[in-house]
CSV table of C-alpha atoms in Angstrom, one decimal:
chain,number,residue,atom,x,y,z
A,1,MET,CA,-18.6,36.0,-44.9
A,2,THR,CA,-15.0,37.4,-44.8
A,3,CYS,CA,-12.3,36.1,-42.5
A,4,PRO,CA,-9.4,37.8,-40.8
A,5,ARG,CA,-6.1,37.6,-42.7
A,6,ALA,CA,-4.8,34.1,-42.5
A,7,ARG,CA,-1.3,33.0,-41.5
A,8,LEU,CA,0.3,29.8,-42.7
A,9,THR,CA,1.0,27.3,-39.9
A,10,GLY,CA,2.4,23.8,-39.8
A,11,ARG,CA,5.7,22.8,-41.3
A,12,ILE,CA,6.3,25.3,-44.2
A,13,VAL,CA,8.7,24.6,-47.1
A,14,ARG,CA,9.5,27.4,-49.6
A,15,PRO,CA,11.7,27.4,-52.7
A,16,ASP,CA,14.8,28.6,-50.9
A,17,ASP,CA,14.6,25.9,-48.2
A,18,PRO,CA,17.2,23.0,-48.4
A,19,ASP,CA,14.4,20.4,-48.4
A,20,TYR,CA,12.4,22.0,-51.2
A,21,ALA,CA,13.6,19.8,-54.0
A,22,GLU,CA,12.5,16.6,-52.1
A,23,ALA,CA,9.3,18.2,-50.9
A,24,SER,CA,8.2,19.2,-54.3
A,25,ARG,CA,9.0,15.8,-55.9
A,26,GLY,CA,6.1,13.4,-56.4
A,27,TRP,CA,6.3,9.6,-56.7
A,28,ASP,CA,5.9,9.8,-60.5
A,29,GLU,CA,8.9,11.9,-61.5
A,30,LEU,CA,7.6,12.2,-65.0
A,31,PHE,CA,5.8,15.3,-63.7
A,32,VAL,CA,7.9,18.2,-62.3
A,33,HIS,CA,6.3,21.2,-60.6
A,34,HIS,CA,7.5,24.2,-58.6
A,35,PRO,CA,5.0,25.2,-56.0
A,36,LEU,CA,5.2,28.6,-54.3
A,37,VAL,CA,4.9,27.0,-50.9
A,38,ILE,CA,4.2,23.6,-49.4
A,39,VAL,CA,2.4,23.3,-46.1
A,40,TYR,CA,2.8,20.1,-44.2
A,41,ALA,CA,-0.2,20.2,-41.8
A,42,GLN,CA,0.3,19.0,-38.3
A,43,GLN,CA,-3.4,19.4,-37.3
A,44,ALA,CA,-6.7,20.2,-39.0
A,45,GLN,CA,-6.3,23.9,-38.1
A,46,ASP,CA,-3.2,24.1,-40.3
A,47,VAL,CA,-5.3,23.0,-43.2
A,48,VAL,CA,-8.0,25.6,-42.4
A,49,ASN,CA,-5.4,28.3,-42.3
A,50,ALA,CA,-3.8,27.1,-45.5
A,51,LEU,CA,-7.0,26.9,-47.4
A,52,THR,CA,-8.1,30.3,-46.1
A,53,TRP,CA,-4.7,31.8,-47.1
A,54,ALA,CA,-4.9,30.4,-50.6
A,55,ARG,CA,-8.4,31.9,-51.1
A,56,GLN,CA,-7.4,35.3,-49.7
A,57,HIS,CA,-4.3,35.4,-52.0
A,58,ASP,CA,-6.1,33.9,-55.0
A,59,VAL,CA,-3.5,31.3,-55.3
A,60,ALA,CA,-4.0,27.9,-57.0
A,61,LEU,CA,-4.0,25.0,-54.6
A,62,ARG,CA,-3.6,21.3,-54.7
A,63,VAL,CA,-4.0,18.6,-52.0
A,64,ARG,CA,-1.4,15.9,-51.4
A,65,SER,CA,-1.1,12.9,-49.1
A,66,GLY,CA,1.0,10.0,-50.4
A,67,GLY,CA,2.2,12.0,-53.5
A,68,HIS,CA,1.2,9.2,-55.9
A,69,SER,CA,-1.1,11.2,-58.2
A,70,LEU,CA,-0.4,9.5,-61.5
A,71,GLU,CA,-0.8,12.6,-63.6
A,72,GLY,CA,1.0,14.9,-61.1
A,73,TRP,CA,-2.2,16.6,-60.1
A,74,SER,CA,-1.3,16.8,-56.4
A,75,ASN,CA,1.3,19.4,-57.2
A,76,VAL,CA,1.1,22.8,-59.0
A,77,ASP,CA,3.4,25.5,-60.3
A,78,ASN,CA,3.3,28.8,-58.5
A,79,GLY,CA,0.6,27.7,-56.1
A,80,ILE,CA,0.2,26.1,-52.6
A,81,VAL,CA,0.4,22.4,-52.0
A,82,ILE,CA,-1.5,21.5,-48.8
A,83,ASP,CA,0.1,18.2,-47.7
A,84,VAL,CA,-1.6,16.1,-45.1
A,85,SER,CA,1.1,13.3,-45.0
A,86,GLU,CA,2.2,14.1,-41.5
A,87,LEU,CA,-1.3,13.6,-40.0
A,88,LYS,CA,-0.6,10.1,-38.8
A,89,SER,CA,-2.8,9.6,-35.7
A,90,VAL,CA,-4.4,6.1,-35.2
A,91,ARG,CA,-7.3,5.4,-32.8
A,92,ILE,CA,-8.6,1.8,-32.8
A,93,ASP,CA,-11.8,0.8,-31.0
A,94,THR,CA,-11.5,-3.0,-30.8
A,95,THR,CA,-15.0,-3.3,-29.3
A,96,ALA,CA,-16.8,-1.3,-32.0
A,97,ARG,CA,-14.3,-2.5,-34.6
A,98,THR,CA,-13.7,1.0,-35.9
A,99,ALA,CA,-10.5,3.0,-36.5
A,100,THR,CA,-10.1,6.7,-36.9
A,101,VAL,CA,-6.9,7.6,-38.6
A,102,GLY,CA,-5.1,10.7,-39.8
A,103,ALA,CA,-5.2,11.3,-43.6
A,104,GLY,CA,-1.4,11.0,-43.8
A,105,LEU,CA,-1.1,7.3,-43.1
A,106,SER,CA,0.4,5.3,-45.9
A,107,GLN,CA,-1.3,2.0,-46.8
A,108,LEU,CA,1.6,0.1,-45.2
A,109,GLU,CA,1.3,2.1,-41.9
A,110,ALA,CA,-2.5,1.4,-41.8
A,111,VAL,CA,-2.2,-2.3,-42.6
A,112,THR,CA,0.5,-2.7,-40.0
A,113,ALA,CA,-1.4,-0.8,-37.2
A,114,LEU,CA,-4.6,-2.7,-37.8
A,115,ALA,CA,-3.0,-6.1,-38.2
A,116,LYS,CA,-1.4,-5.8,-34.7
A,117,LYS,CA,-5.0,-6.1,-33.5
A,118,ASN,CA,-5.9,-8.8,-36.0
A,119,LEU,CA,-8.2,-6.3,-37.9
A,120,ALA,CA,-8.2,-5.2,-41.5
A,121,VAL,CA,-9.8,-3.0,-44.2
A,122,THR,CA,-9.2,-3.2,-47.9
A,123,THR,CA,-6.2,-1.3,-49.2
A,124,GLY,CA,-4.2,-1.3,-52.4
A,125,THR,CA,-1.0,-3.4,-52.7
A,126,GLU,CA,1.5,-0.5,-52.8
A,127,GLY,CA,2.5,0.3,-49.2
A,128,SER,CA,3.8,3.8,-49.9
A,129,VAL,CA,0.6,5.0,-51.4
A,130,GLY,CA,-1.5,7.2,-49.2
A,131,LEU,CA,-4.4,5.4,-47.5
A,132,SER,CA,-6.7,8.4,-47.9
A,133,GLY,CA,-6.1,8.9,-51.6
A,134,ALA,CA,-6.6,5.2,-52.3
A,135,THR,CA,-9.8,5.1,-50.3
A,136,LEU,CA,-11.4,8.3,-51.6
A,137,GLY,CA,-11.0,7.1,-55.2
A,138,GLY,CA,-12.5,3.7,-54.5
A,139,GLY,CA,-9.5,1.5,-53.3
A,140,PHE,CA,-9.0,-2.2,-54.2
A,141,GLY,CA,-6.4,-4.9,-53.5
A,142,PHE,CA,-6.1,-8.4,-52.2
A,143,LEU,CA,-9.0,-8.1,-49.7
A,144,THR,CA,-11.5,-6.5,-52.2
A,145,ARG,CA,-13.5,-9.6,-52.9
A,146,TYR,CA,-13.7,-10.4,-49.2
A,147,LEU,CA,-14.3,-6.9,-47.7
A,148,GLY,CA,-15.4,-4.8,-50.7
A,149,MET,CA,-13.8,-1.6,-51.9
A,150,ALA,CA,-11.8,0.4,-49.5
A,151,CYS,CA,-14.4,3.2,-49.7
A,152,ASP,CA,-17.1,0.7,-48.6
A,153,SER,CA,-15.6,0.5,-45.1
A,154,LEU,CA,-15.4,4.3,-44.8
A,155,VAL,CA,-18.1,5.4,-42.3
A,156,GLY,CA,-16.9,8.9,-41.5
A,157,ALA,CA,-14.5,11.6,-42.3
A,158,GLU,CA,-13.3,15.0,-41.1
A,159,ILE,CA,-12.9,17.4,-44.0
A,160,VAL,CA,-12.0,21.0,-44.4
A,161,VAL,CA,-14.2,22.8,-46.9
A,162,PRO,CA,-14.6,26.4,-48.2
A,163,GLU,CA,-16.8,28.8,-46.3
A,164,GLY,CA,-18.1,32.2,-47.4
A,165,ASP,CA,-16.0,34.4,-49.7
A,166,ASP,CA,-12.6,33.5,-48.5
A,167,CYS,CA,-12.8,31.3,-45.4
A,168,ALA,CA,-12.6,27.6,-44.5
A,169,LYS,CA,-14.1,25.4,-41.9
A,170,VAL,CA,-13.9,21.8,-40.6
A,171,ILE,CA,-17.0,19.6,-40.9
A,172,THR,CA,-17.6,16.0,-40.0
A,173,THR,CA,-19.4,13.6,-42.3
A,174,ASP,CA,-20.9,10.2,-41.6
A,175,LEU,CA,-24.2,8.3,-42.3
A,176,GLU,CA,-26.2,10.8,-40.2
A,177,ASN,CA,-24.3,14.1,-40.9
A,178,HIS,CA,-23.7,15.4,-44.4
A,179,SER,CA,-24.4,11.9,-45.6
A,180,ASP,CA,-24.5,13.2,-49.2
A,181,LEU,CA,-20.8,14.2,-48.9
A,182,LEU,CA,-19.9,10.9,-47.4
A,183,TRP,CA,-21.5,9.2,-50.5
A,184,ALA,CA,-19.4,11.5,-52.7
A,185,LEU,CA,-16.2,10.9,-50.8
A,186,ARG,CA,-16.7,7.1,-51.3
A,187,GLY,CA,-15.2,7.1,-54.8
A,188,ALA,CA,-14.8,10.7,-55.9
A,189,GLY,CA,-13.2,12.4,-52.9
A,190,ASN,CA,-9.7,13.1,-54.2
A,191,GLY,CA,-9.3,16.8,-54.3
A,192,ASN,CA,-12.9,17.5,-55.4
A,193,PHE,CA,-14.9,18.7,-52.4
A,194,GLY,CA,-12.4,19.6,-49.7
A,195,ILE,CA,-9.4,18.4,-47.8
A,196,VAL,CA,-9.9,15.2,-45.7
A,197,THR,CA,-7.9,15.3,-42.5
A,198,SER,CA,-9.1,12.1,-40.9
A,199,LEU,CA,-11.1,9.0,-41.9
A,200,THR,CA,-13.1,6.5,-39.9
A,201,TYR,CA,-13.3,2.9,-41.0
A,202,GLN,CA,-15.4,-0.1,-40.1
A,203,LEU,CA,-13.0,-3.0,-39.5
A,204,THR,CA,-13.1,-6.7,-40.0
A,205,PRO,CA,-11.3,-9.4,-38.0
A,206,LEU,CA,-8.5,-11.1,-39.9
A,207,ALA,CA,-6.3,-13.5,-38.0
A,208,SER,CA,-4.1,-14.7,-40.8
A,209,VAL,CA,-3.7,-15.1,-44.6
A,210,THR,CA,-2.1,-17.4,-47.1
A,211,TYR,CA,-0.1,-15.6,-49.7
A,212,LEU,CA,0.7,-17.5,-52.9
A,213,GLN,CA,2.9,-16.4,-55.7
A,214,ALA,CA,3.3,-18.3,-59.0
A,215,ALA,CA,5.7,-17.4,-61.8
A,216,TRP,CA,5.9,-18.6,-65.4
A,217,ASP,CA,9.1,-18.0,-67.4
A,218,GLY,CA,8.4,-16.2,-70.7
A,219,ILE,CA,4.9,-15.5,-71.9
A,220,GLY,CA,4.3,-18.6,-74.0
A,221,ASP,CA,1.6,-19.8,-71.6
A,222,LEU,CA,-0.2,-16.5,-71.6
A,223,GLN,CA,-3.3,-17.6,-73.5
A,224,GLU,CA,-4.0,-20.6,-71.2
A,225,VAL,CA,-2.9,-18.8,-68.0
A,226,PHE,CA,-5.1,-15.7,-68.6
A,227,GLU,CA,-8.1,-17.8,-69.7
A,228,ALA,CA,-7.9,-20.0,-66.6
A,229,TRP,CA,-7.4,-16.9,-64.3
A,230,GLN,CA,-10.3,-14.9,-65.6
A,231,ARG,CA,-12.6,-17.9,-65.3
A,232,THR,CA,-11.4,-18.7,-61.8
A,233,ALA,CA,-10.3,-15.7,-59.8
A,234,PRO,CA,-13.5,-13.5,-60.1
A,235,ALA,CA,-15.8,-16.4,-59.3
A,236,ALA,CA,-13.9,-18.2,-56.5
A,237,ASP,CA,-14.4,-18.2,-52.8
A,238,ASP,CA,-14.9,-14.5,-51.8
A,239,ARG,CA,-12.0,-14.8,-49.4
A,240,LEU,CA,-9.7,-15.0,-52.4
A,241,GLY,CA,-8.0,-11.9,-53.9
A,242,ALA,CA,-6.0,-12.5,-57.0
A,243,GLN,CA,-3.9,-10.5,-59.4
A,244,LEU,CA,-2.2,-11.3,-62.6
A,245,GLU,CA,0.8,-9.4,-63.9
A,246,ILE,CA,2.3,-9.9,-67.3
A,247,ARG,CA,5.8,-8.6,-68.1
A,248,ARG,CA,7.7,-9.0,-71.3
A,249,ASN,CA,9.6,-12.0,-70.0
A,250,ARG,CA,7.4,-13.4,-67.2
A,251,ILE,CA,3.9,-14.1,-66.1
A,252,LEU,CA,3.2,-13.6,-62.4
A,253,MET,CA,0.1,-14.4,-60.3
A,254,PHE,CA,-0.3,-13.2,-56.7
A,255,ALA,CA,-3.1,-14.4,-54.5
A,256,VAL,CA,-4.3,-14.0,-50.9
A,257,LEU,CA,-6.8,-16.2,-49.2
A,258,ALA,CA,-8.1,-14.6,-46.0
A,259,ASP,CA,-8.1,-17.0,-43.0
A,260,GLY,CA,-7.2,-19.8,-45.4
A,261,THR,CA,-4.7,-22.6,-45.6
A,262,PRO,CA,-2.1,-23.3,-48.4
A,263,ALA,CA,-4.0,-26.4,-49.4
A,264,GLU,CA,-7.2,-24.4,-49.8
A,265,THR,CA,-5.4,-21.7,-51.7
A,266,LYS,CA,-3.9,-24.2,-54.2
A,267,LYS,CA,-7.2,-26.0,-54.6
A,268,VAL,CA,-9.1,-22.8,-55.4
A,269,LEU,CA,-6.4,-21.8,-57.9
A,270,ALA,CA,-5.8,-25.3,-59.4
A,271,PRO,CA,-7.1,-24.4,-62.9
A,272,VAL,CA,-4.5,-21.7,-63.2
A,273,LEU,CA,-1.6,-23.5,-61.4
A,274,SER,CA,-2.1,-26.5,-63.6
A,275,VAL,CA,-1.1,-24.6,-66.7
A,276,GLY,CA,2.5,-25.1,-67.7
A,277,ASP,CA,5.2,-25.4,-65.0
A,278,PRO,CA,5.0,-22.4,-62.7
A,279,THR,CA,7.3,-21.8,-59.7
A,280,ILE,CA,5.1,-21.6,-56.7
A,281,THR,CA,5.9,-20.1,-53.3
A,282,VAL,CA,3.5,-19.9,-50.3
A,283,ARG,CA,3.6,-18.0,-47.1
A,284,VAL,CA,1.1,-18.1,-44.1
A,285,GLY,CA,1.0,-15.4,-41.5
A,286,ASN,CA,-0.4,-12.2,-40.0
A,287,TRP,CA,-1.6,-9.9,-42.8
A,288,GLY,CA,0.6,-7.1,-41.6
A,289,ASP,CA,3.7,-9.3,-41.9
A,290,VAL,CA,2.8,-10.7,-45.2
A,291,TYR,CA,1.9,-7.3,-46.7
A,292,ALA,CA,5.2,-5.8,-45.5
A,293,ALA,CA,7.2,-8.7,-47.0
A,294,PHE,CA,6.0,-8.2,-50.6
A,295,GLN,CA,6.7,-4.4,-50.7
A,296,ILE,CA,9.2,-3.1,-53.2
A,297,PRO,CA,11.3,-0.2,-51.9
A,298,THR,CA,10.4,3.0,-53.7
A,299,GLU,CA,14.1,3.6,-54.5
A,300,ASP,CA,14.1,0.4,-56.5
A,301,GLU,CA,11.2,1.4,-58.7
A,302,PRO,CA,11.5,3.4,-62.0
A,303,ALA,CA,11.2,7.2,-61.7
A,304,ASN,CA,8.6,7.7,-64.5
A,305,TRP,CA,5.3,5.9,-65.0
A,306,LYS,CA,2.3,6.1,-67.3
A,307,PHE,CA,-0.8,4.1,-67.0
A,308,CYS,CA,-4.2,3.5,-68.6
A,309,SER,CA,-7.0,2.1,-66.4
A,310,GLN,CA,-10.0,0.0,-67.5
A,311,PHE,CA,-12.6,-2.4,-66.4
A,312,THR,CA,-13.9,-5.6,-68.0
A,313,SER,CA,-17.4,-7.0,-67.7
A,314,THR,CA,-17.1,-10.2,-69.8
A,315,PRO,CA,-14.1,-12.5,-70.2
A,316,PHE,CA,-11.4,-11.5,-72.7
A,317,PRO,CA,-11.6,-13.5,-76.0
A,318,ARG,CA,-8.5,-15.0,-77.4
A,319,THR,CA,-8.0,-12.0,-79.6
A,320,ALA,CA,-7.8,-9.7,-76.6
A,321,ILE,CA,-5.2,-11.9,-74.9
A,322,SER,CA,-3.2,-11.9,-78.1
A,323,VAL,CA,-3.2,-8.1,-78.1
A,324,ILE,CA,-1.7,-8.3,-74.6
A,325,ALA,CA,0.9,-10.7,-75.7
A,326,SER,CA,1.8,-8.7,-78.7
A,327,PHE,CA,2.2,-5.4,-76.8
A,328,MET,CA,4.1,-7.0,-73.9
A,329,ARG,CA,6.7,-8.5,-76.2
A,330,ASP,CA,7.3,-5.0,-77.5
A,331,ALA,CA,7.3,-3.3,-74.0
A,332,PRO,CA,9.6,-0.4,-73.7
A,333,THR,CA,11.3,-1.7,-70.5
A,334,ASP,CA,11.4,-4.8,-68.2
A,335,ASP,CA,9.4,-2.8,-65.6
A,336,SER,CA,6.5,-2.2,-67.9
A,337,ASN,CA,3.6,-4.6,-67.3
A,338,PHE,CA,-0.1,-5.4,-67.8
A,339,PHE,CA,-1.7,-5.7,-64.4
A,340,THR,CA,-5.1,-7.2,-63.5
A,341,GLN,CA,-7.2,-7.4,-60.3
A,342,ALA,CA,-10.1,-9.9,-59.9
A,343,PHE,CA,-13.4,-8.3,-58.9
A,344,GLY,CA,-16.7,-10.0,-58.0
A,345,GLY,CA,-17.5,-11.2,-54.5
A,346,ALA,CA,-18.1,-8.3,-52.0
A,347,VAL,CA,-17.5,-5.7,-54.7
A,348,ARG,CA,-21.0,-6.4,-56.0
A,349,LYS,CA,-22.6,-5.3,-52.7
A,350,SER,CA,-22.9,-1.6,-52.0
A,351,PRO,CA,-22.6,-0.6,-48.3
A,352,ARG,CA,-25.2,1.2,-46.3
A,353,GLY,CA,-25.5,4.8,-47.7
A,354,GLY,CA,-24.1,3.8,-51.1
A,355,THR,CA,-20.9,5.0,-52.8
A,356,SER,CA,-20.1,7.0,-55.9
A,357,PHE,CA,-17.8,4.2,-57.2
A,358,PRO,CA,-19.8,2.8,-60.2
A,359,HIS,CA,-17.8,-0.2,-61.5
A,360,ARG,CA,-19.3,-2.9,-59.3
A,361,ASP,CA,-20.3,-5.3,-62.0
A,362,ALA,CA,-16.8,-5.6,-63.4
A,363,LEU,CA,-15.3,-9.0,-63.8
A,364,PHE,CA,-11.8,-7.6,-63.4
A,365,TYR,CA,-9.8,-4.4,-63.5
A,366,SER,CA,-6.7,-4.0,-65.6
A,367,GLU,CA,-4.1,-1.5,-66.7
A,368,PRO,CA,-1.1,-1.4,-69.0
A,369,GLY,CA,1.7,0.4,-67.3
A,370,ALA,CA,5.1,1.7,-68.5
A,371,GLY,CA,7.9,2.4,-66.1
A,372,TRP,CA,11.3,3.9,-67.0
A,373,GLY,CA,14.1,6.1,-65.8
A,374,LYS,CA,16.2,6.2,-62.6
A,375,ARG,CA,14.8,7.7,-59.4
A,376,GLY,CA,16.2,11.0,-58.2
A,377,VAL,CA,18.0,11.8,-61.5
A,378,PRO,CA,16.4,14.8,-63.2
A,379,GLY,CA,15.6,14.0,-66.9
A,380,SER,CA,16.4,10.4,-66.4
A,381,GLY,CA,14.8,8.3,-69.2
A,382,ASP,CA,13.8,11.3,-71.3
A,383,GLU,CA,14.9,9.5,-74.4
A,384,LEU,CA,12.4,6.7,-73.6
A,385,THR,CA,9.5,9.0,-72.8
A,386,PRO,CA,8.0,9.3,-76.3
A,387,ARG,CA,8.2,5.6,-76.9
A,388,ALA,CA,6.7,4.7,-73.5
A,389,GLN,CA,3.8,7.1,-73.9
A,390,ALA,CA,3.1,6.0,-77.4
A,391,TRP,CA,3.1,2.3,-76.3
A,392,ILE,CA,0.6,3.0,-73.5
A,393,ALA,CA,-1.7,5.0,-75.9
A,394,GLU,CA,-1.6,2.3,-78.6
A,395,PHE,CA,-2.0,-0.5,-76.1
A,396,SER,CA,-5.0,1.0,-74.5
A,397,GLN,CA,-6.6,1.8,-77.9
A,398,ALA,CA,-6.1,-1.8,-79.1
A,399,LEU,CA,-7.9,-3.1,-76.0
A,400,ARG,CA,-10.8,-0.6,-76.3
A,401,PRO,CA,-13.3,-3.1,-77.8
A,402,TYR,CA,-12.9,-5.4,-74.8
A,403,VAL,CA,-13.0,-2.9,-71.9
A,404,ASN,CA,-15.1,0.0,-70.4
A,405,GLY,CA,-14.8,2.9,-68.0
A,406,ALA,CA,-11.7,4.0,-66.2
A,407,TYR,CA,-10.5,4.3,-62.5
A,408,ALA,CA,-10.3,7.7,-60.9
A,409,ASN,CA,-7.3,6.7,-58.9
A,410,VAL,CA,-5.4,5.8,-62.1
A,411,PRO,CA,-6.3,8.8,-64.3
A,412,ASN,CA,-5.0,9.5,-67.8
A,413,VAL,CA,-5.1,13.0,-69.1
A,414,GLY,CA,-6.1,11.7,-72.5
A,415,THR,CA,-9.2,9.7,-71.3
A,416,GLN,CA,-12.1,10.6,-73.5
A,417,ASN,CA,-15.4,11.3,-71.7
A,418,TRP,CA,-13.6,11.0,-68.4
A,419,GLU,CA,-16.6,12.3,-66.4
A,420,THR,CA,-18.6,9.1,-67.2
A,421,ALA,CA,-15.6,6.9,-67.6
A,422,TYR,CA,-14.7,7.4,-63.9
A,423,TRP,CA,-18.1,7.9,-62.4
A,424,GLY,CA,-20.8,6.7,-64.8
A,425,ASP,CA,-24.3,7.8,-64.1
A,426,ASN,CA,-23.2,9.3,-60.7
A,427,PHE,CA,-21.5,12.3,-62.3
A,428,ASP,CA,-24.6,14.6,-62.3
A,429,ARG,CA,-25.2,13.9,-58.6
A,430,LEU,CA,-21.6,14.5,-57.9
A,431,ARG,CA,-21.8,17.9,-59.6
A,432,LYS,CA,-24.8,18.9,-57.4
A,433,ILE,CA,-22.9,17.9,-54.2
A,434,LYS,CA,-19.9,19.8,-55.5
A,435,ALA,CA,-22.1,22.9,-55.9
A,436,LYS,CA,-23.3,22.5,-52.3
A,437,TYR,CA,-19.9,22.1,-50.6
A,438,ASP,CA,-17.6,24.0,-53.0
A,439,PRO,CA,-19.8,26.4,-55.0
A,440,GLY,CA,-16.8,28.5,-55.9
A,441,ASN,CA,-14.9,25.6,-57.5
A,442,VAL,CA,-11.9,26.2,-55.2
A,443,PHE,CA,-10.8,22.6,-55.7
A,444,GLN,CA,-10.1,22.2,-59.4
A,445,TYR,CA,-7.6,20.5,-61.5
A,446,GLU,CA,-7.5,19.0,-65.1
A,447,GLN,CA,-10.2,16.4,-64.4
A,448,SER,CA,-11.9,17.7,-61.3
A,449,ILE,CA,-15.7,17.7,-60.9
A,450,PRO,CA,-17.2,21.1,-61.7
A,451,PRO,CA,-20.2,22.5,-59.7
A,452,ALA,CA,-23.6,21.7,-61.3
A,453,PHE,CA,-24.2,25.4,-62.2
A,454,CYS,CA,-20.9,25.8,-64.1
């Protein structure tokens, strides 16, 4: 099947346009790319046209939504970036408790729109991250133990896939149509099979939350805090979502209790809060208001980041916690951290139709992260880059005896056996689905899923 010559439509940005520098910059400024053209789709047909154009001109392509690809893989040199961030439609059916949203919504925009109707789905905690990217890689945050992974609530999607020799088409996937593709999109959908233009979620009522933050000065209490947290947070009331963040001069715990009270929240977390003398703040309110209040403006974040993702199935022994303390004391910047997210609860239950996300037995997720440099300043922090990257590599290597797997949404180009680290035993099935929907391997990048016959 051969198509008529395609013409790019939508909002087109080329290298000689005044907004090209901003349009070609991702959230993680460690990675700099110079695409041939950036297409901001205004409707699904713009994506069809762009994908067809890329195939007809044999041009490398990448897909972008929130621009948070942590290895810069949503951008490309001398190729086309198909950006869906301006597809921001929202249709909420309060009777059926479903929402169909454009793939360009950020997590903050999605949380805000749903919370106005006292409804929710799982999202990550960073509001500027694209909702579609987070969901398609799995997606977890404060509501994970209550509602499951973000991909668990995904019940349908509109996606543009290759067709014939150089064409593209829109298909719809749900539990009855192309259900194999829906399974794949639930955990492995980022830039592997096609370009998602809209997503349909099953929603859950959520009237209010209690949000608690606790802070310990220094990291002298880390052994006791971490031990109490890992024994408490993954086994608590399923309504509780809890994160621990260790910096070189502070320990922070963040927790949300869905439809809970401050007294309930403090009682559930008492084993952790009783360690040392933390400063505790509590807020009760609509989930949208609470979520918006703890966002950090992007301009206040470091320009450059490097992460290593991992899962843990059994509690860390004291030696592992000592490794964290040792590396955090030697962190390259104050913005560097060791972050955790409690699993358990609803994560252990796979939704109808299943998902390709394999890490459901994890006790918690964690990642060392290094942040450095000043946003918008080319080359900022270059002198720190070797140290920050070495620190992450050595930190992750030191934790290797205590962790397993990796998270597709937080990739690392150096991850060994990344195929099974991200997707476990699901990788072979994903390759077969790839061969069905993208047999020509049009969608490829450094750690993309190859078709089964490659």
